[in-house]
PDB file of C-alpha atoms in Angstrom:
ATOM      1  CA  UNK A   1       0.100  -0.043  -0.005  1.00 47.00           C
ATOM      2  CA  UNK A   2       2.221   2.265   1.356  1.00 50.00           C
ATOM      3  CA  UNK A   3       4.723   1.652  -1.811  1.00 40.00           C
ATOM      4  CA  UNK A   4       1.762   2.046  -4.283  1.00 45.00           C
ATOM      5  CA  UNK A   5       0.752   5.379  -2.776  1.00 44.00           C
ATOM      6  CA  UNK A   6       4.923   6.473  -3.245  1.00 40.00           C
ATOM      7  CA  UNK A   7       5.146   4.862  -6.671  1.00 42.00           C
ATOM      8  CA  UNK A   8       1.797   7.325  -7.645  1.00 50.00           C
ATOM      9  CA  UNK A   9       3.652  10.558  -6.122  1.00 44.00           C
ATOM     10  CA  UNK A  10       7.188   9.769  -7.617  1.00 44.00           C
ATOM     11  CA  UNK A  11       5.005   9.500 -11.179  1.00 42.00           C
ATOM     12  CA  UNK A  12       2.759  12.680 -10.298  1.00 43.00           C
ATOM     13  CA  UNK A  13       6.263  14.537  -9.456  1.00 42.00           C
ATOM     14  CA  UNK A  14       7.909  13.424 -12.778  1.00 43.00           C
ATOM     15  CA  UNK A  15       5.061  14.593 -15.020  1.00 37.00           C
ATOM     16  CA  UNK A  16       4.923  17.594 -13.176  1.00 41.00           C
ATOM     17  CA  UNK A  17       8.368  18.054 -14.080  1.00 39.00           C
ATOM     18  CA  UNK A  18       8.222  17.536 -17.759  1.00 38.00           C
ATOM     19  CA  UNK A  19       5.102  19.584 -18.018  1.00 39.00           C
ATOM     20  CA  UNK A  20       7.344  22.392 -17.192  1.00 39.00           C
ATOM     21  CA  UNK A  21      10.434  21.283 -19.592  1.00 40.00           C
ATOM     22  CA  UNK A  22      10.150  21.220 -23.549  1.00 40.00           C
ATOM     23  CA  UNK A  23      11.043  18.362 -24.728  1.00 40.00           C
ATOM     24  CA  UNK A  24      13.797  18.610 -26.967  1.00 41.00           C
ATOM     25  CA  UNK A  25      13.306  16.785 -30.532  1.00 43.00           C
ATOM     26  CA  UNK A  26      15.556  13.659 -30.387  1.00 43.00           C
ATOM     27  CA  UNK A  27      15.766  11.267 -33.351  1.00 46.00           C
ATOM     28  CA  UNK A  28      17.952   9.085 -35.166  1.00 47.00           C
ATOM     29  CA  UNK A  29      20.493  10.433 -38.078  1.00 48.00           C
ATOM     30  CA  UNK A  30      17.949   8.990 -40.452  1.00 48.00           C
ATOM     31  CA  UNK A  31      14.924  10.688 -38.689  1.00 50.00           C
ATOM     32  CA  UNK A  32      13.700   6.923 -38.061  1.00 51.00           C
ATOM     33  CA  UNK A  33      11.624   5.921 -34.930  1.00 56.00           C
ATOM     34  CA  UNK A  34      14.054   5.666 -31.503  1.00 53.00           C
ATOM     35  CA  UNK A  35      15.278   2.001 -30.698  1.00 59.00           C
ATOM     36  CA  UNK A  36      13.835   0.557 -27.599  1.00 67.00           C
ATOM     37  CA  UNK A  37      16.968   1.069 -25.716  1.00 84.00           C
ATOM     38  CA  UNK A  38      18.214   4.115 -25.516  1.00 89.00           C
ATOM     39  CA  UNK A  39      21.484   6.138 -23.940  1.00 91.00           C
ATOM     40  CA  UNK A  40      21.552   9.376 -23.232  1.00 93.00           C
ATOM     41  CA  UNK A  41      24.252  12.112 -23.103  1.00 94.00           C
ATOM     42  CA  UNK A  42      23.640  15.371 -20.970  1.00 94.00           C
ATOM     43  CA  UNK A  43      25.578  18.799 -20.775  1.00 94.00           C
ATOM     44  CA  UNK A  44      25.616  21.995 -21.582  1.00 94.00           C
ATOM     45  CA  UNK A  45      25.886  24.681 -24.309  1.00 95.00           C
ATOM     46  CA  UNK A  46      27.503  27.994 -23.989  1.00 93.00           C
ATOM     47  CA  UNK A  47      28.943  31.009 -25.353  1.00 92.00           C
ATOM     48  CA  UNK A  48      31.491  33.438 -24.272  1.00 87.00           C
ATOM     49  CA  UNK A  49      30.240  36.598 -25.727  1.00 86.00           C
ATOM     50  CA  UNK A  50      27.221  38.778 -23.108  1.00 83.00           C
ATOM     51  CA  UNK A  51      24.226  38.043 -25.244  1.00 82.00           C
ATOM     52  CA  UNK A  52      20.707  37.232 -25.502  1.00 84.00           C
ATOM     53  CA  UNK A  53      19.554  35.224 -28.153  1.00 87.00           C
ATOM     54  CA  UNK A  54      16.739  36.132 -30.645  1.00 89.00           C
ATOM     55  CA  UNK A  55      13.349  34.464 -29.196  1.00 89.00           C
ATOM     56  CA  UNK A  56      13.531  32.232 -32.063  1.00 92.00           C
ATOM     57  CA  UNK A  57      16.956  30.457 -31.536  1.00 93.00           C
ATOM     58  CA  UNK A  58      17.557  26.785 -31.799  1.00 96.00           C
ATOM     59  CA  UNK A  59      19.769  25.057 -30.441  1.00 96.00           C
ATOM     60  CA  UNK A  60      20.831  21.358 -32.177  1.00 97.00           C
ATOM     61  CA  UNK A  61      23.465  19.801 -30.747  1.00 97.00           C
ATOM     62  CA  UNK A  62      24.986  16.272 -32.451  1.00 97.00           C
ATOM     63  CA  UNK A  63      26.821  13.332 -31.796  1.00 96.00           C
ATOM     64  CA  UNK A  64      29.199  12.178 -34.720  1.00 95.00           C
ATOM     65  CA  UNK A  65      31.251   9.281 -35.952  1.00 95.00           C
ATOM     66  CA  UNK A  66      34.816  10.891 -36.781  1.00 93.00           C
ATOM     67  CA  UNK A  67      36.669   8.495 -37.369  1.00 91.00           C
ATOM     68  CA  UNK A  68      37.551   8.691 -41.352  1.00 86.00           C
ATOM     69  CA  UNK A  69      39.794  12.048 -41.259  1.00 82.00           C
ATOM     70  CA  UNK A  70      39.829  12.227 -44.793  1.00 85.00           C
ATOM     71  CA  UNK A  71      35.698  11.321 -45.173  1.00 85.00           C
ATOM     72  CA  UNK A  72      33.106  14.030 -43.831  1.00 87.00           C
ATOM     73  CA  UNK A  73      30.938  12.611 -40.404  1.00 88.00           C
ATOM     74  CA  UNK A  74      28.544  10.093 -40.000  1.00 92.00           C
ATOM     75  CA  UNK A  75      25.598  11.571 -37.891  1.00 95.00           C
ATOM     76  CA  UNK A  76      24.652   9.445 -35.037  1.00 95.00           C
ATOM     77  CA  UNK A  77      21.597  11.350 -33.135  1.00 96.00           C
ATOM     78  CA  UNK A  78      20.637  14.829 -33.410  1.00 97.00           C
ATOM     79  CA  UNK A  79      18.483  16.481 -30.770  1.00 96.00           C
ATOM     80  CA  UNK A  80      17.033  20.321 -31.130  1.00 96.00           C
ATOM     81  CA  UNK A  81      16.609  22.747 -27.771  1.00 93.00           C
ATOM     82  CA  UNK A  82      14.826  26.191 -27.838  1.00 93.00           C
ATOM     83  CA  UNK A  83      16.427  28.254 -25.385  1.00 88.00           C
ATOM     84  CA  UNK A  84      15.152  29.456 -22.389  1.00 83.00           C
ATOM     85  CA  UNK A  85      16.781  31.738 -20.476  1.00 75.00           C
ATOM     86  CA  UNK A  86      20.131  32.188 -19.630  1.00 78.00           C
ATOM     87  CA  UNK A  87      23.645  30.377 -20.217  1.00 84.00           C
ATOM     88  CA  UNK A  88      24.668  27.576 -19.775  1.00 91.00           C
ATOM     89  CA  UNK A  89      21.671  25.687 -21.985  1.00 93.00           C
ATOM     90  CA  UNK A  90      21.316  21.713 -20.694  1.00 94.00           C
ATOM     91  CA  UNK A  91      21.135  19.283 -23.320  1.00 94.00           C
ATOM     92  CA  UNK A  92      20.007  15.836 -23.437  1.00 95.00           C
ATOM     93  CA  UNK A  93      21.085  13.851 -26.288  1.00 95.00           C
ATOM     94  CA  UNK A  94      19.697   9.976 -27.007  1.00 95.00           C
ATOM     95  CA  UNK A  95      20.747   7.624 -29.047  1.00 95.00           C
ATOM     96  CA  UNK A  96      21.097   4.274 -29.995  1.00 94.00           C
ATOM     97  CA  UNK A  97      23.773   2.584 -28.321  1.00 93.00           C
ATOM     98  CA  UNK A  98      24.017  -0.416 -31.016  1.00 92.00           C
ATOM     99  CA  UNK A  99      25.400   2.167 -33.546  1.00 92.00           C
ATOM    100  CA  UNK A 100      28.550   3.093 -31.311  1.00 92.00           C
ATOM    101  CA  UNK A 101      31.713   0.885 -32.162  1.00 91.00           C
ATOM    102  CA  UNK A 102      34.522   0.689 -29.931  1.00 89.00           C
ATOM    103  CA  UNK A 103      37.024   1.123 -32.228  1.00 91.00           C
ATOM    104  CA  UNK A 104      35.429   4.063 -33.675  1.00 92.00           C
ATOM    105  CA  UNK A 105      35.732   7.973 -32.319  1.00 93.00           C
ATOM    106  CA  UNK A 106      32.759  10.373 -31.797  1.00 94.00           C
ATOM    107  CA  UNK A 107      32.114  14.253 -31.113  1.00 94.00           C
ATOM    108  CA  UNK A 108      29.433  16.203 -30.274  1.00 96.00           C
ATOM    109  CA  UNK A 109      29.333  19.516 -32.207  1.00 96.00           C
ATOM    110  CA  UNK A 110      26.326  22.304 -31.748  1.00 97.00           C
ATOM    111  CA  UNK A 111      25.420  24.978 -33.736  1.00 97.00           C
ATOM    112  CA  UNK A 112      22.502  27.993 -32.628  1.00 95.00           C
ATOM    113  CA  UNK A 113      20.348  29.434 -36.110  1.00 95.00           C
ATOM    114  CA  UNK A 114      18.063  32.478 -35.830  1.00 93.00           C
ATOM    115  CA  UNK A 115      15.819  31.464 -38.532  1.00 91.00           C
ATOM    116  CA  UNK A 116      18.297  31.004 -41.630  1.00 92.00           C
ATOM    117  CA  UNK A 117      20.983  32.546 -39.914  1.00 94.00           C
ATOM    118  CA  UNK A 118      24.374  31.024 -38.273  1.00 95.00           C
ATOM    119  CA  UNK A 119      24.898  32.702 -35.035  1.00 95.00           C
ATOM    120  CA  UNK A 120      27.183  30.612 -33.073  1.00 95.00           C
ATOM    121  CA  UNK A 121      28.842  26.984 -33.713  1.00 96.00           C
ATOM    122  CA  UNK A 122      31.656  24.358 -32.357  1.00 95.00           C
ATOM    123  CA  UNK A 123      35.053  25.002 -33.469  1.00 93.00           C
ATOM    124  CA  UNK A 124      37.001  23.093 -31.675  1.00 92.00           C
ATOM    125  CA  UNK A 125      36.788  19.156 -31.189  1.00 90.00           C
ATOM    126  CA  UNK A 126      35.084  17.746 -28.422  1.00 92.00           C
ATOM    127  CA  UNK A 127      35.665  13.897 -27.857  1.00 92.00           C
ATOM    128  CA  UNK A 128      32.889  11.379 -26.556  1.00 92.00           C
ATOM    129  CA  UNK A 129      31.622   8.256 -25.879  1.00 89.00           C
ATOM    130  CA  UNK A 130      35.032   6.197 -26.623  1.00 82.00           C
ATOM    131  CA  UNK A 131      38.517   6.071 -25.427  1.00 78.00           C
ATOM    132  CA  UNK A 132      37.690   7.851 -21.905  1.00 78.00           C
ATOM    133  CA  UNK A 133      36.366  11.096 -24.098  1.00 77.00           C
ATOM    134  CA  UNK A 134      33.443  12.528 -22.077  1.00 82.00           C
ATOM    135  CA  UNK A 135      33.831  16.544 -23.004  1.00 80.00           C
ATOM    136  CA  UNK A 136      29.947  17.031 -22.632  1.00 90.00           C
ATOM    137  CA  UNK A 137      30.036  21.010 -21.978  1.00 93.00           C
ATOM    138  CA  UNK A 138      30.376  22.641 -25.090  1.00 95.00           C
ATOM    139  CA  UNK A 139      31.673  26.184 -25.845  1.00 95.00           C
ATOM    140  CA  UNK A 140      30.107  28.045 -29.086  1.00 95.00           C
ATOM    141  CA  UNK A 141      31.963  30.439 -31.067  1.00 94.00           C
ATOM    142  CA  UNK A 142      30.161  33.394 -32.537  1.00 94.00           C
ATOM    143  CA  UNK A 143      30.468  32.945 -36.417  1.00 91.00           C
ATOM    144  CA  UNK A 144      30.918  36.446 -38.345  1.00 81.00           C
ATOM    145  CA  UNK A 145      31.990  37.962 -34.672  1.00 57.00           C
TER     146      UNK A 145
END
């Protein structure tokens, strides 16, 4: 009986938290349905310039396979966030762990856009997942300064 009440209270609290937050839109690279088991990378996006983003700004965080130096990276997962408030902006990026290979190299990339205009982008390598890498704090640089 007590367990059931505790479970109901926990579920109610989680629903209130979820309702208060805007859920990021996470998809696989091909826009396919999400697999049954997903892992999540959590971190923050920030920028050094002292400026507020326009209300229509969007932050996109991507997990990419950067194993081949002479080929374009392959996108594993993407999430889009509508920032609410000041930096740092938290993100949660869900991905299919079945697509991760131990011998490959992965990185996080981020960009901030307003409509069709690119405002900020990552300019440094942010390794993640393999080889002990776990750089989840992404610092973006302003485009066109």
